[in-house]
Short mmCIF file of C-alpha atoms in Angstrom, two decimals:
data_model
loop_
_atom_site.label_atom_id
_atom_site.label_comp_id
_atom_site.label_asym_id
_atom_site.label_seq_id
_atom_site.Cartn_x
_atom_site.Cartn_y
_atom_site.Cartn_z
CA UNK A 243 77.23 78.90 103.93
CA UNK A 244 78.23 78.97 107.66
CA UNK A 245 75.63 80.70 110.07
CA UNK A 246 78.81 81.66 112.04
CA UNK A 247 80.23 83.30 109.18
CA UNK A 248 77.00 85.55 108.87
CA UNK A 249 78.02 87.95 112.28
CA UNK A 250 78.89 91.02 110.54
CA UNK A 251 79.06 94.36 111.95
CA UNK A 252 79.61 97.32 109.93
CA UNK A 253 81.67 100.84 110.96
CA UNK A 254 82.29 103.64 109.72
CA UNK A 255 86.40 104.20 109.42
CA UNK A 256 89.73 102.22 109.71
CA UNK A 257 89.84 103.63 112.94
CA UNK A 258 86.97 102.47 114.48
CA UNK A 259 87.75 98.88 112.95
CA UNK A 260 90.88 98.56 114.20
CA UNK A 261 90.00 99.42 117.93
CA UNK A 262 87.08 97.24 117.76
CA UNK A 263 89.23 94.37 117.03
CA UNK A 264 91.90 94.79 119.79
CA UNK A 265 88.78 95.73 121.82
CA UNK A 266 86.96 92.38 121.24
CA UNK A 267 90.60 90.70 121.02
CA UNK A 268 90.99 91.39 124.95
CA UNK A 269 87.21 90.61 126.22
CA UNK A 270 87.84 86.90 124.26
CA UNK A 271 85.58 87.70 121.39
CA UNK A 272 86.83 86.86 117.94
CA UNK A 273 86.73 88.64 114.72
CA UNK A 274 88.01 89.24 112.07
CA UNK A 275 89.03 92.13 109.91
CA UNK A 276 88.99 91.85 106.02
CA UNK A 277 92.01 92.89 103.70
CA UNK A 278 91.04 95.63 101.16
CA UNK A 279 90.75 93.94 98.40
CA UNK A 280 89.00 90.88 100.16
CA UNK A 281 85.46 89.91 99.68
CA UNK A 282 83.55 90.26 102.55
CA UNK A 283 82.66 86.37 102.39
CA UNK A 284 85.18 85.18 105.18
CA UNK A 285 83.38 81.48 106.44
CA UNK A 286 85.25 81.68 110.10
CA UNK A 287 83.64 81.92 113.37
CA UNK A 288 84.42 85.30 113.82
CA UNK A 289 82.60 88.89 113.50
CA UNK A 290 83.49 90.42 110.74
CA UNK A 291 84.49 93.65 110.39
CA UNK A 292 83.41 95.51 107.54
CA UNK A 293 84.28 99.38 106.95
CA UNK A 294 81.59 101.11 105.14
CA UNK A 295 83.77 104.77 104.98
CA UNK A 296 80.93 106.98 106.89
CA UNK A 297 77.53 106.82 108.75
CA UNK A 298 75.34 107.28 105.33
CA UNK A 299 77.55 104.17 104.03
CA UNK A 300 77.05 102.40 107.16
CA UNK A 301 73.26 102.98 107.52
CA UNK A 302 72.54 102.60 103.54
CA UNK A 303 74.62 99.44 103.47
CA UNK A 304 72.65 97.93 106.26
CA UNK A 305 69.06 98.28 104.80
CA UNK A 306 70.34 96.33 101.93
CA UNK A 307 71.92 93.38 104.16
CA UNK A 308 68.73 93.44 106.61
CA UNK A 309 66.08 93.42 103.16
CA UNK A 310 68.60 90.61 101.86
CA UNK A 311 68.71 88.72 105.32
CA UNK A 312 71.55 86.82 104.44
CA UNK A 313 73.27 86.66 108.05
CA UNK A 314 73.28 85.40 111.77
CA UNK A 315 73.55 88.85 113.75
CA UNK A 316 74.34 91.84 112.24
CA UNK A 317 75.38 95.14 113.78
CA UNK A 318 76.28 98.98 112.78
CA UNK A 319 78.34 100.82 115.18
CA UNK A 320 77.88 104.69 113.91
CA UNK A 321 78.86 108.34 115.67
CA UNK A 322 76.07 109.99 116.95
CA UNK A 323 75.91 114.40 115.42
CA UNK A 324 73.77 116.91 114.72
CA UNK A 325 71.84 114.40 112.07
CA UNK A 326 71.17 111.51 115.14
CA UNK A 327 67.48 112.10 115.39
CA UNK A 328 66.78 111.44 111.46
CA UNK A 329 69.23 108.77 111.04
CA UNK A 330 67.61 107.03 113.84
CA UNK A 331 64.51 107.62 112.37
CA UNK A 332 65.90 106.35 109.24
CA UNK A 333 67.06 103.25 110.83
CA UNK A 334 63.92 102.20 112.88
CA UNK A 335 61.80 102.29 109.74
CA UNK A 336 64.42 99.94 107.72
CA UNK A 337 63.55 97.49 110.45
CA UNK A 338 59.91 98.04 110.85
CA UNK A 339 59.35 97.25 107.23
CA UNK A 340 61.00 93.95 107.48
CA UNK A 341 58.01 93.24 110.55
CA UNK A 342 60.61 93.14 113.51
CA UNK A 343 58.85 94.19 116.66
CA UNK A 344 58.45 97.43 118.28
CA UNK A 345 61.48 99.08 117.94
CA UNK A 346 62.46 101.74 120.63
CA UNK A 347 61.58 105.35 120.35
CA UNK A 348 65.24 106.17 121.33
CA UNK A 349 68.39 103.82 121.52
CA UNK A 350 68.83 101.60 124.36
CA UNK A 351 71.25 103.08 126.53
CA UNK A 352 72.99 99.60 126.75
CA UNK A 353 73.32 99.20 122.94
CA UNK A 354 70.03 98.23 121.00
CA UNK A 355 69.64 94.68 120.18
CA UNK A 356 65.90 93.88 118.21
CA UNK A 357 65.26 90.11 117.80
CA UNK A 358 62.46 87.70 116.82
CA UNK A 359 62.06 83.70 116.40
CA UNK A 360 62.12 83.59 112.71
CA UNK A 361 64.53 86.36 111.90
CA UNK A 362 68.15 86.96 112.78
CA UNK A 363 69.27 89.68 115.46
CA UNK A 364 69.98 93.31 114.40
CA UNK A 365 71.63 95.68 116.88
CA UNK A 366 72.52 98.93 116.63
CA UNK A 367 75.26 101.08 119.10
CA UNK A 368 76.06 105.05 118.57
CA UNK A 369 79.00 106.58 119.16
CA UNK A 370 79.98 107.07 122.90
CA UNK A 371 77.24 105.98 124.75
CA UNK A 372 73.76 105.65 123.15
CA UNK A 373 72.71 108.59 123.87
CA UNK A 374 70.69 111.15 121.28
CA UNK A 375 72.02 113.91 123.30
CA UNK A 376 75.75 113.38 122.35
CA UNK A 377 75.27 115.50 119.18
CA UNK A 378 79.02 115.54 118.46
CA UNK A 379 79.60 112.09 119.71
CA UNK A 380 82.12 109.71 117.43
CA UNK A 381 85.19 107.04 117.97
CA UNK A 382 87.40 109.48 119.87
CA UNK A 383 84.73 110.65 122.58
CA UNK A 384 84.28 106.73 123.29
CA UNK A 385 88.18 106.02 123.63
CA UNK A 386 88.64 109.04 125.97
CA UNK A 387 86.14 107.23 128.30
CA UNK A 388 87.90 104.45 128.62
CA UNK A 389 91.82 106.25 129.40
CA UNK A 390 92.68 104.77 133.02
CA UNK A 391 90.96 107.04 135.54
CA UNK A 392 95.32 107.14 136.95
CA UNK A 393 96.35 108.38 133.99
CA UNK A 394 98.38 111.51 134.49
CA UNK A 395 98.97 112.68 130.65
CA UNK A 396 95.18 112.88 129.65
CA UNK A 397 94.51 116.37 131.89
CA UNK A 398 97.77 117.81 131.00
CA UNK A 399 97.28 116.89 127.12
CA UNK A 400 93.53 118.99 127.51
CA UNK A 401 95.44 121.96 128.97
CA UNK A 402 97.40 122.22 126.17
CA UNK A 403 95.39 122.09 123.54
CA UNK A 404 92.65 124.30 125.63
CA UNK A 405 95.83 126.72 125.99
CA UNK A 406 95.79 127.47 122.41
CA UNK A 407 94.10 130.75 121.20
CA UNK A 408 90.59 130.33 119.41
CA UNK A 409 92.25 132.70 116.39
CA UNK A 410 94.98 130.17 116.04
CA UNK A 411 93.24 126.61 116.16
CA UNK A 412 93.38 125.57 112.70
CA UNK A 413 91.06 122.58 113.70
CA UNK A 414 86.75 122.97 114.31
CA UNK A 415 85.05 122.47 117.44
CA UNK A 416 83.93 119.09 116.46
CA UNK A 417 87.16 117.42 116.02
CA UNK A 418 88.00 118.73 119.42
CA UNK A 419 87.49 115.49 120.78
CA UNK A 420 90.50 114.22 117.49
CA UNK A 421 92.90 117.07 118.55
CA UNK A 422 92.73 115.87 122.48
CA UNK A 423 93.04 112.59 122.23
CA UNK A 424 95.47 112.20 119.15
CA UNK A 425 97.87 114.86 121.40
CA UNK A 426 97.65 112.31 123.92
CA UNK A 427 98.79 109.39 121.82
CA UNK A 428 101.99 111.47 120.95
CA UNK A 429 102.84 111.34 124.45
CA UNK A 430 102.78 108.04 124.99
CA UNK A 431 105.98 105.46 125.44
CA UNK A 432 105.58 104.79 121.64
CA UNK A 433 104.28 108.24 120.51
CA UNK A 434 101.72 108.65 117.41
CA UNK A 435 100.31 104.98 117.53
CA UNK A 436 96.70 104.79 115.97
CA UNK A 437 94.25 104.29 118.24
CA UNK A 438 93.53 100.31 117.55
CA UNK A 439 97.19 100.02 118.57
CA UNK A 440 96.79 102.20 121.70
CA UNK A 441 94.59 98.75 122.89
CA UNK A 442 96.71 96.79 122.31
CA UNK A 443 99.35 98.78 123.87
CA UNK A 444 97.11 99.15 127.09
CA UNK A 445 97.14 102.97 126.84
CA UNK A 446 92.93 102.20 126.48
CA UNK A 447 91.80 100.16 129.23
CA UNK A 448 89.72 97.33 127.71
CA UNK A 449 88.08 96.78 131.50
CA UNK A 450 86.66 100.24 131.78
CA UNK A 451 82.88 99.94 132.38
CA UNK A 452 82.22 101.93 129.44
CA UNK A 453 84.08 99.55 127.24
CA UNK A 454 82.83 96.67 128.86
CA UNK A 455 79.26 98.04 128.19
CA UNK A 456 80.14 98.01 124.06
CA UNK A 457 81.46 94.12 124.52
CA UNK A 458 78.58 93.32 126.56
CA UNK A 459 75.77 94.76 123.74
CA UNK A 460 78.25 92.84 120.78
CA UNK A 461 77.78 89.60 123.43
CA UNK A 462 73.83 90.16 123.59
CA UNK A 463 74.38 90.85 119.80
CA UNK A 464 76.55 88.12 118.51
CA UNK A 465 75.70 85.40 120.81
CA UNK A 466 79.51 85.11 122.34
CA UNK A 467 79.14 84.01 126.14
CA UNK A 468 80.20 86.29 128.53
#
């Protein structure tokens, strides 16, 4: 078994997947994302991308792989809401049990990364920005922080939404952050693209500091030069 082949990082949707791969596509850092009904065994020198379909999955699935030890680096990328403070909890006691060092009372606002000699690295990043404070924080508050400070269809695409009666929103206050940015994609040159493809596309700008802050902690992470 490859070392190489042992950089996985799990998420928690498609979504998040997909951007994550254009993402680290345009910063020079290779992955690579597994077909559904492929094993995640793939022996390239990539990241892979596993989906684990919600941040239970995600944070259950990685106390297994971390008590196993079976990889090189591994990751979890997971939105931060009103359950943060527990699952952090939850997740700093996984990796005290398996004797890494201190870990940090709250997450490192660059992305936590815990190492030591004998053991491989573990790193964990919440959803936008590392902060506990972002109760409601997932994959769309990130993206939004990384549209082009000149875009012109972002303000007018929160107007309209914001325009719309409370008694008539068929949509809660936490997807808000969903409603805005997905109305944006519809606008676009090639409306309705999901947001992996709006990368790609360069309607997300991969040089943002805020996205350049999630390649730098998967760099620290993964061990891909800068």
């Amino acid at each position: 078994m490859s070392d190489v082949r042992r950089r996985v990082l799990l998420v928690e949707g498609r979504d998040d997947q997909h951007i994550l791969k254009n993402l680290f596509g345009q910063c020079d850092i290779s992955c690579y994302v597994p077909r559904d009904n492929e094993h995640d065994t793939y022996d390239g020198e990539d990241i892979l991308i596993i989906v684990k379909y919600g941040t239970e999955a995600v944070l259950e699935d990685f106390k297994v792989r971390v008590k196993i030890g079976d990889f090189a680096s591994l990751g979890v990328i997971v939105d931060a809401d009103d359950k943060l403070e527990r699952r952090w909890a939850s997740w700093r006691d996984s990796v005290s049990k398996e004797t890494y060092p201190a870990i940090p009372i709250m997450p490192d606002p660059a992305g936590t990364v815990v190492e030591r000699d004998d053991k491989a690295k573990i790193g964990i990043w919440i959803m936008p920005h590392n902060t506990i404070q972002d109760i409601q924080g997932m994959l769309e508050d990130f993206a939004k922080s990384i549209i082009s400070p000149q875009d012109t269809l972002w303000k007018r695409a929160k107007d309209c939404v914001d325009q719309i009666p409370t008694s008539e929103r068929l949509f809660s206050d936490i997807h808000l952050s969903k409603v805005y940015i997905h109305t944006w994609l519809a606008w676009q040159k090639k409306p309705g693209r999901p947001l992996g493809e709006a990368v790609s596309s360069n309607y997300l700008d991969s040089n943002s500091p805020y996205a350049q802050d999630l390649m730098n902690w998967a760099r620290r992470l993964f061990a891909f030069a800068p």
